[in-house]
Coordinates of C-alpha atoms and ligand atoms in Angstrom, one line a residue:
M6 CA 8.0 3.6 21.4
S7 CA 4.3 2.8 19.7
R8 CA 5.0 2.3 16.3
P9 CA 2.8 5.1 13.8
H10 CA -0.5 2.9 12.6
S11 CA 0.6 3.5 9.4
Q12 CA 3.6 1.2 9.8
D13 CA 1.8 -1.1 11.3
E14 CA -0.9 -2.2 8.8
V15 CA 2.1 -3.0 6.5
E16 CA 3.3 -5.2 8.9
H17 CA 0.0 -6.9 9.2
D18 CA -0.6 -6.9 5.3
A19 CA 2.1 -8.3 4.3
R20 CA 2.1 -11.4 7.3
R21 CA -1.2 -11.7 5.5
T22 CA -0.3 -12.2 2.3
R23 CA 2.1 -14.5 3.7
Q24 CA 0.0 -16.4 5.3
W25 CA -2.8 -16.1 2.3
L26 CA -0.4 -17.0 -0.8
A27 CA 0.9 -20.6 1.7
G28 CA -2.8 -21.2 1.2
E29 CA -3.8 -20.5 5.2
A30 CA -6.3 -17.7 4.5
R31 CA -10.4 -19.2 4.1
C32 CA -12.7 -16.7 3.4
D33 CA -16.3 -16.9 4.6
G34 CA -18.0 -16.8 1.4
V35 CA -16.1 -17.0 -1.3
V36 CA -13.0 -19.7 -2.1
R37 CA -10.5 -18.9 -3.5
Q38 CA -10.3 -20.4 -6.9
E39 CA -12.9 -17.3 -7.5
L40 CA -10.3 -14.4 -5.6
L41 CA -7.6 -16.2 -8.0
E42 CA -9.7 -16.1 -11.7
L43 CA -10.8 -12.4 -10.4
G44 CA -7.6 -11.1 -10.4
A45 CA -6.9 -12.6 -13.4
A46 CA -10.4 -10.8 -14.6
M47 CA -8.2 -7.3 -13.8
A48 CA -5.2 -8.2 -14.7
A49 CA -6.8 -9.4 -18.5
V50 CA -8.7 -5.5 -18.3
T51 CA -5.5 -4.2 -17.0
A52 CA -3.2 -5.4 -19.9
A53 CA -6.0 -4.5 -22.9
A54 CA -5.7 -1.0 -21.4
A55 CA -2.1 -1.2 -21.5
E56 CA -2.0 -2.2 -25.6
R57 CA -4.2 0.3 -26.3
E58 CA -3.5 4.9 -26.9
P59 CA -4.4 5.7 -23.2
V60 CA -8.4 6.4 -23.8
A61 CA -10.7 5.3 -21.4
V62 CA -11.0 2.2 -20.5
A63 CA -14.8 0.4 -18.8
P64 CA -15.0 -0.5 -15.1
A65 CA -15.2 -3.6 -14.6
P66 CA -19.2 -4.4 -14.7
V67 CA -20.1 -2.9 -10.9
G68 CA -23.6 -5.1 -9.9
V69 CA -25.8 -4.7 -8.1
D70 CA -28.1 -6.1 -5.6
P71 CA -31.1 -4.6 -7.0
G72 CA -33.1 -7.0 -3.7
A73 CA -31.4 -5.2 -0.9
A74 CA -31.6 -1.9 -1.8
G75 CA -34.5 -1.6 -3.6
A76 CA -33.6 -1.1 -7.6
D77 CA -35.1 2.5 -8.1
A78 CA -32.9 4.0 -4.8
A79 CA -30.7 6.4 -6.8
P80 CA -26.9 4.6 -5.1
I81 CA -26.6 8.6 -3.2
A82 CA -29.2 10.3 -0.1
K83 CA -28.2 13.8 0.1
P84 CA -28.4 16.4 -2.9
L85 CA -25.1 17.0 -5.9
P86 CA -24.4 20.4 -6.0
P87 CA -22.8 20.7 -9.0
E88 CA -20.2 23.2 -7.6
L89 CA -19.4 20.5 -4.6
L90 CA -19.8 17.9 -5.8
E91 CA -19.2 15.9 -8.6
P92 CA -21.4 12.5 -9.0
L93 CA -18.9 9.3 -10.2
E94 CA -20.9 7.0 -10.9
T95 CA -22.3 5.6 -7.8
N96 CA -19.9 7.6 -5.7
A97 CA -19.0 11.1 -5.5
E98 CA -16.2 13.4 -5.7
M99 CA -15.4 17.3 -3.4
R100 CA -14.6 20.3 -5.3
W101 CA -12.0 21.1 -4.2
E102 CA -13.6 24.8 -4.3
A103 CA -15.8 24.0 -2.0
M104 CA -13.4 24.1 0.7
A105 CA -11.6 27.7 -0.2
G106 CA -12.4 29.3 3.3
Q107 CA -13.8 26.7 5.2
G108 CA -12.1 24.8 8.9
Q109 CA -10.2 21.7 9.4
V110 CA -12.8 20.0 8.7
V111 CA -14.5 19.0 5.4
P112 CA -19.0 20.0 5.8
N113 CA -21.2 16.9 5.5
D114 CA -22.4 18.7 2.3
R115 CA -19.1 18.1 0.1
F116 CA -17.3 15.6 1.7
F117 CA -17.2 12.5 -0.7
V118 CA -18.9 9.8 -1.3
R119 CA -17.4 6.2 -2.3
N120 CA -19.7 3.3 -2.6
H121 CA -19.1 0.1 -4.0
T122 CA -22.8 -0.8 -5.0
V123 CA -25.6 2.5 -3.5
T124 CA -25.8 3.3 -0.8
P125 CA -28.9 1.5 1.6
R126 CA -31.6 3.1 3.8
L127 CA -31.1 2.1 7.5
D128 CA -33.6 2.2 10.5
A129 CA -31.9 2.7 13.4
E130 CA -34.6 1.5 16.1
T131 CA -34.6 -1.8 14.4
W132 CA -30.3 -1.8 13.3
R133 CA -28.8 -3.9 15.4
L134 CA -24.5 -4.5 15.9
R135 CA -23.8 -8.0 15.9
L136 CA -20.4 -9.3 16.8
F137 CA -19.5 -13.6 17.1
G138 CA -16.3 -15.7 16.2
T139 CA -14.2 -17.7 17.8
G140 CA -12.1 -14.9 19.2
L141 CA -15.4 -13.8 21.7
R142 CA -15.5 -15.8 24.9
G143 CA -17.5 -18.0 24.0
A144 CA -17.2 -18.5 20.1
P145 CA -21.1 -16.8 19.3
T146 CA -21.7 -17.5 15.8
R147 CA -23.0 -15.3 13.4
D148 CA -26.9 -16.6 14.1
N149 CA -26.4 -16.9 17.4
P150 CA -24.4 -13.1 18.0
V151 CA -24.1 -10.4 20.9
E152 CA -25.8 -8.1 19.7
F153 CA -25.8 -4.1 20.4
D154 CA -27.8 -1.8 19.7
L155 CA -27.9 2.1 18.9
R156 CA -29.4 3.1 22.5
D157 CA -26.0 0.6 23.9
L158 CA -23.9 2.5 21.7
R159 CA -24.9 5.5 22.6
Q160 CA -25.0 5.0 26.4
L161 CA -21.1 4.4 26.0
P162 CA -18.5 6.5 27.0
A163 CA -18.3 8.5 23.9
E164 CA -15.1 10.0 22.0
E165 CA -14.2 12.3 19.3
R166 CA -11.8 12.7 17.2
T167 CA -11.4 14.8 14.4
A168 CA -9.7 12.3 11.6
L169 CA -9.5 11.9 8.0
V170 CA -10.3 9.8 5.3
E171 CA -9.4 8.8 1.9
C172 CA -9.5 6.7 -1.0
A173 CA -6.4 4.9 -1.6
G174 CA -7.1 5.6 -5.5
N175 CA -7.4 8.8 -4.4
G176 CA -6.6 11.1 -7.9
R177 CA -6.1 8.0 -9.8
R178 CA -7.1 10.8 -12.8
H179 CA -4.1 12.1 -12.9
F180 CA -2.4 9.1 -13.9
A181 CA -4.4 9.2 -17.1
E182 CA -3.9 13.2 -17.2
Q183 CA -0.8 12.9 -16.9
Q184 CA 1.4 9.9 -17.5
G185 CA -0.5 8.4 -20.1
D186 CA -1.5 5.4 -18.0
D187 CA -5.3 4.4 -17.9
F188 CA -6.5 2.7 -15.1
P189 CA -10.5 0.4 -14.8
G190 CA -11.5 1.5 -10.9
V191 CA -13.0 5.2 -9.5
A192 CA -11.6 8.2 -11.9
W193 CA -10.4 10.3 -8.5
G194 CA -9.3 13.8 -8.7
L195 CA -8.4 14.6 -6.3
G196 CA -11.5 15.2 -4.1
G197 CA -11.9 11.4 -2.9
V198 CA -10.4 12.8 1.2
G199 CA -12.0 14.5 3.6
V200 CA -11.4 15.2 6.9
A201 CA -14.7 15.0 9.8
R202 CA -15.0 15.3 12.8
W203 CA -16.0 11.9 14.3
R204 CA -18.5 11.1 17.0
G205 CA -18.5 7.7 19.1
V206 CA -17.6 4.5 21.3
R207 CA -14.2 3.3 21.0
L208 CA -14.3 -0.4 19.7
A209 CA -12.2 -2.4 21.8
T210 CA -14.3 -0.6 24.0
V211 CA -17.6 -2.8 22.3
L212 CA -14.9 -5.2 21.9
R213 CA -14.2 -6.5 25.5
L214 CA -18.2 -6.2 26.5
A215 CA -18.8 -8.1 23.5
G216 CA -16.3 -11.3 26.2
L217 CA -13.2 -10.8 23.9
T218 CA -10.1 -12.9 24.9
D219 CA -6.4 -13.7 24.7
A220 CA -6.5 -15.7 21.6
A221 CA -8.2 -12.9 19.6
V222 CA -5.8 -12.0 16.4
D223 CA -8.4 -10.0 13.5
V224 CA -11.4 -8.8 13.5
M225 CA -13.5 -7.6 10.3
P226 CA -15.7 -5.2 10.1
E227 CA -18.4 -5.9 7.6
G228 CA -21.5 -3.3 5.7
L229 CA -25.0 -4.0 5.3
D230 CA -24.9 -2.8 1.3
P231 CA -25.9 -4.7 -1.0
D232 CA -22.9 -7.8 -1.9
Y233 CA -20.1 -6.5 -4.5
V234 CA -19.6 -7.9 -7.8
T235 CA -17.1 -7.8 -10.2
G236 CA -16.2 -9.0 -13.1
G237 CA -18.8 -11.5 -13.3
V238 CA -17.9 -12.8 -8.8
N239 CA -20.4 -11.8 -6.0
L240 CA -17.2 -10.8 -3.6
G241 CA -20.2 -10.9 -1.2
R242 CA -20.4 -7.9 1.3
V243 CA -17.6 -5.0 2.1
R244 CA -15.4 -6.3 4.8
R245 CA -12.4 -6.1 6.2
P246 CA -9.9 -7.7 8.8
M247 CA -7.7 -5.3 11.1
P248 CA -5.6 -6.8 14.0
V249 CA -6.7 -6.8 17.1
G250 CA -3.8 -4.1 18.1
K251 CA -5.3 -1.8 15.7
A252 CA -9.2 -2.8 16.8
L253 CA -7.8 -1.6 20.5
D254 CA -6.5 1.1 19.9
D255 CA -8.3 4.8 17.9
V256 CA -11.1 2.7 16.3
L257 CA -14.3 4.6 17.7
L258 CA -17.7 2.5 15.8
A259 CA -18.9 6.4 15.4
Y260 CA -22.6 7.9 15.1
E261 CA -21.7 11.4 14.5
M262 CA -19.6 13.2 11.6
N263 CA -18.8 16.9 13.1
G264 CA -22.0 17.7 14.9
E265 CA -25.3 16.4 13.8
P266 CA -26.2 11.4 13.3
L267 CA -24.1 10.1 11.0
P268 CA -25.4 11.2 7.6
A269 CA -26.9 7.8 5.3
D270 CA -24.6 7.8 2.3
H271 CA -21.6 8.4 5.0
G272 CA -22.6 4.6 7.2
F273 CA -25.6 6.2 8.9
P274 CA -27.2 4.8 12.0
V275 CA -22.9 3.9 12.8
R276 CA -19.5 3.2 10.5
V277 CA -16.2 2.4 11.3
V278 CA -13.9 4.8 11.7
V279 CA -9.7 3.7 12.0
P280 CA -7.8 6.5 11.6
G281 CA -4.8 6.8 9.5
W282 CA -5.0 3.4 7.4
I283 CA -7.1 3.6 3.7
G284 CA -11.0 4.7 3.5
I285 CA -11.8 1.0 2.8
S286 CA -11.1 0.2 6.1
S287 CA -13.6 3.0 7.8
I288 CA -16.6 0.7 7.2
K289 CA -20.0 2.3 6.9
W290 CA -23.2 0.9 7.9
V291 CA -21.4 -1.5 9.8
G292 CA -24.0 -4.5 10.7
A293 CA -21.5 -7.6 12.0
I294 CA -17.7 -7.7 13.6
E295 CA -16.2 -10.5 12.9
V296 CA -13.3 -11.8 15.9
S297 CA -10.9 -14.1 15.0
A298 CA -8.7 -16.3 16.9
T299 CA -6.8 -17.2 13.2
P300 CA -5.8 -14.6 10.6
L301 CA -9.4 -13.1 8.7
F302 CA -8.9 -12.5 5.6
S303 CA -11.6 -11.4 2.4
P304 CA -11.4 -9.3 -1.4
W305 CA -11.0 -5.9 0.6
N306 CA -7.8 -7.2 1.8
T307 CA -6.4 -10.4 -0.6
E308 CA -7.6 -9.2 -4.3
L309 CA -8.8 -5.5 -4.4
Y310 CA -6.4 -3.2 -2.5
R311 CA -3.1 -4.0 -3.0
M312 CA -0.5 -3.8 -5.1
F313 CA -0.1 -5.6 -9.1
G314 CA 2.9 -4.6 -11.3
P315 CA 6.2 -4.2 -12.5
G316 CA 8.6 -4.7 -9.4
Q317 CA 5.4 -6.3 -7.3
P318 CA 5.4 -9.9 -5.6
A319 CA 3.5 -12.4 -6.5
G320 CA -0.1 -11.6 -5.1
G321 CA 0.6 -7.8 -5.7
G322 CA 2.6 -5.7 -3.0
E323 CA 1.2 -4.7 1.0
L324 CA -0.8 -0.8 -0.1
A325 CA 2.2 1.8 2.3
A326 CA 0.0 4.4 3.9
Q327 CA -1.5 7.3 2.0
S328 CA 1.0 9.3 -0.1
V329 CA 1.3 13.0 0.3
K330 CA -1.5 14.9 -1.3
S331 CA -1.1 18.8 -2.1
A332 CA -4.4 20.4 -3.3
F333 CA -5.4 24.0 -3.8
E334 CA -9.2 24.8 -3.3
L335 CA -9.6 26.5 -6.8
P336 CA -11.7 25.2 -9.6
W337 CA -9.8 22.9 -12.4
D338 CA -9.5 25.8 -15.1
A339 CA -10.3 29.1 -12.4
R340 CA -9.8 32.1 -13.7
I341 CA -7.8 34.4 -11.5
P342 CA -8.2 38.4 -12.5
A343 CA -4.8 39.7 -13.5
G344 CA -2.9 43.0 -12.5
A345 CA -3.3 42.5 -8.2
E346 CA -2.2 40.1 -6.1
V347 CA -4.2 37.0 -5.1
L348 CA -4.0 35.0 -2.6
L349 CA -3.5 30.5 -3.4
R350 CA -3.9 28.9 -0.4
G351 CA -4.9 24.6 0.0
R352 CA -4.1 21.8 1.8
S353 CA -1.1 19.0 2.1
W354 CA -1.6 15.9 4.3
S355 CA 0.6 12.7 3.8
G356 CA -0.4 9.1 5.4
H357 CA 2.9 9.3 7.1
G358 CA 2.4 11.5 9.8
P359 CA 2.3 15.4 10.1
I360 CA 3.1 18.1 7.1
A361 CA 6.8 19.7 8.1
R362 CA 6.7 22.3 4.4
V363 CA 4.8 22.7 1.6
E364 CA 6.4 24.0 -1.7
V365 CA 4.3 26.4 -4.9
S366 CA 5.1 26.9 -8.2
T367 CA 3.6 29.6 -10.4
G368 CA 6.5 29.1 -13.1
D369 CA 9.8 27.7 -13.0
E370 CA 10.8 28.6 -9.6
W371 CA 9.5 27.3 -6.4
H372 CA 9.0 28.4 -3.4
P373 CA 8.0 27.9 0.2
A374 CA 3.9 27.9 0.9
E375 CA 2.6 29.9 4.1
L376 CA 1.8 27.2 6.1
V377 CA -1.5 27.9 8.5
A378 CA -0.4 27.7 12.2
A379 CA -4.1 26.6 13.5
D380 CA -3.1 23.4 11.4
R381 CA 0.3 22.3 12.8
G382 CA 0.0 19.1 12.6
G383 CA -3.2 18.0 12.5
A384 CA -5.1 16.4 9.8
W385 CA -4.2 17.6 6.8
Q386 CA -2.9 21.0 6.5
R387 CA -3.7 24.2 4.9
W388 CA -1.9 26.4 3.2
T389 CA -1.0 29.7 1.5
A390 CA 0.8 31.6 -1.0
V391 CA 0.9 35.3 -2.9
W392 CA 0.6 34.9 -6.2
R393 CA 0.7 37.8 -8.6
P394 CA -0.3 36.6 -12.5
P395 CA 2.2 39.2 -14.1
A396 CA 0.8 38.8 -17.8
P397 CA -3.2 37.2 -19.4
G398 CA -3.1 33.8 -20.3
R399 CA -3.0 29.8 -19.3
W400 CA -0.9 29.4 -16.0
T401 CA 0.0 26.0 -14.6
L402 CA 0.0 26.2 -11.2
R403 CA 1.6 23.1 -8.4
A404 CA 2.0 22.5 -5.1
R405 CA 4.1 19.7 -3.1
A406 CA 5.0 19.1 0.2
T407 CA 7.0 17.3 3.0
D408 CA 5.7 15.0 5.4
V409 CA 7.8 14.8 8.9
T410 CA 9.1 12.0 7.8
G411 CA 10.9 13.5 4.7
A412 CA 8.0 12.3 2.2
G413 CA 7.8 14.3 -1.0
Q414 CA 6.0 14.0 -3.9
P415 CA 6.6 13.4 -7.0
D416 CA 6.8 14.4 -10.6
T417 CA 5.8 11.2 -11.8
T418 CA 4.2 8.3 -9.5
R419 CA 5.8 4.9 -10.1
H420 CA 2.9 2.7 -12.1
N421 CA 0.6 0.4 -9.8
E422 CA -1.6 -1.5 -12.3
L423 CA -4.8 -0.2 -9.9
G424 CA -3.8 3.8 -10.5
Y425 CA -3.8 3.3 -5.7
L426 CA -1.6 5.9 -4.4
F427 CA -1.2 9.0 -6.7
D428 CA 1.2 10.8 -5.3
G429 CA 2.7 12.5 -8.1
V430 CA 3.3 17.5 -7.9
V431 CA -0.7 17.8 -9.2
R432 CA -0.3 20.1 -12.2
H433 CA -3.8 22.7 -11.7
P434 CA -4.3 24.7 -14.9
V435 CA -5.7 28.7 -14.7
T436 CA -6.0 30.9 -17.2
V437 CA -5.9 35.2 -16.2
V438 CA -7.9 37.2 -17.7
Ligands
MTE21 N1 -19.7 -1.2 3.6 C1 -19.5 -0.9 3.5 N2 -17.7 0.5 3.3 C2 -16.9 1.6 3.0 C3 -17.1 1.5 2.0 C4 -18.6 0.5 0.3 O1 -19.0 0.8 -0.2 N3 -19.0 -0.3 1.7 N4 -16.6 2.2 0.8 C5 -15.1 2.2 1.8 C6 -14.3 3.1 0.6 S1 -13.3 2.7 -1.0 C7 -14.0 4.2 1.1 S2 -13.1 5.7 0.5 C8 -14.6 5.1 2.8 C9 -15.2 6.8 1.9 O2 -16.2 7.1 2.4 P1 -17.1 8.4 3.1 O3 -18.0 7.9 1.5 O4 -17.9 8.2 3.8 O5 -16.4 9.3 1.9 O6 -15.3 4.0 2.6 C10 -15.5 2.7 2.5 N5 -16.3 2.2 3.3
MO22 MO1 -11.7 3.6 -1.2

């Protein structure tokens, strides 16, 4: 029986951590000492935050390489209408009310954007995908890689998948709002998630054409956006390794999103889509892919995207699959008319597997929500619940889901220093008028 991918992810991460700590690591462009210093810098930021009152903490400085993207380019290319998206520095969060009445997928105009720096404006004509490394026949080098252009990829057999992409920090704002813990990083509400229909060529197909050998163990795509500089350290291009087993399984090199060419902000002309894994795995604007016969590391799996804090091992714990979350398709502080029945709508999702059950509360009691049958087993689960507000005034709506593995949503999420994997029940305020 094959394991769920989330399991593979945790296992891979654990194995690589042991190797990293044992000094077996090679991490292109960044030496381990710099990463340790960055780790110390980040720990200092979080420690300072812990000592202060829970007020806003300045995020670690984010540097943009002006040479690479054009100094005056806006970080996000698409319009950010306030009813669809909320800007958060170089990122934009989807507003949940923008999903009311929508189907399974999030339309491209309101899909969240997570940019470490800025959206690069790339030319499809000159774009190339460059594969290199010791896991390919003849061990081509970065300077003399196996190349594909967009036309090559479009001529290969295409596949389509409906997959959810979620930032590991989604929900981070609620650590502060509900639990009084503030964290560095993007202050996402619940809108750092989306589902789209991705179309492209399987990474497996391209790896085989490029001469994949049995010796290959890791595959690391890297983006063409500017280098990421944080805490005074240049971490280089955004990149994160995955084991060859996952790369050969269900990973796509996508050039279409919901039937349109991939939009600039979502990785034009080609992005990686790694179903079931945290969002950072799905590298946008992919320009190069290293295929290696030895384990690969990047700051995105050694320093970032790890669980630091009490009860976590030295070097940080593995990020498990995305946690269970639920959101109402309502504005924050929505106004709801008194005296009539309203149909509350929302969605729940989990990185461990499909949603089995959802409950909604408008006061003290929990009631089962009605699951939308068409979504059963899908990337996320829509649901509805009928509510007749008993009286005008302030009310708190809550929703909690349980997935097929039995994972649910606690009232309080366990603390971790970088504020990942929030899974608490969110208290959504509304006013009945
Ligand atoms: N090259 C590149 N790829 C990237 C990122 C990035 O900044 N640069 N952000 C990652 C993160 S953290 C997430 S959550 C997803 C977000 O995808 P989206 O912006 O299409 O929603 O892209 C990932 N891929
Ligand atoms: Mo992310």
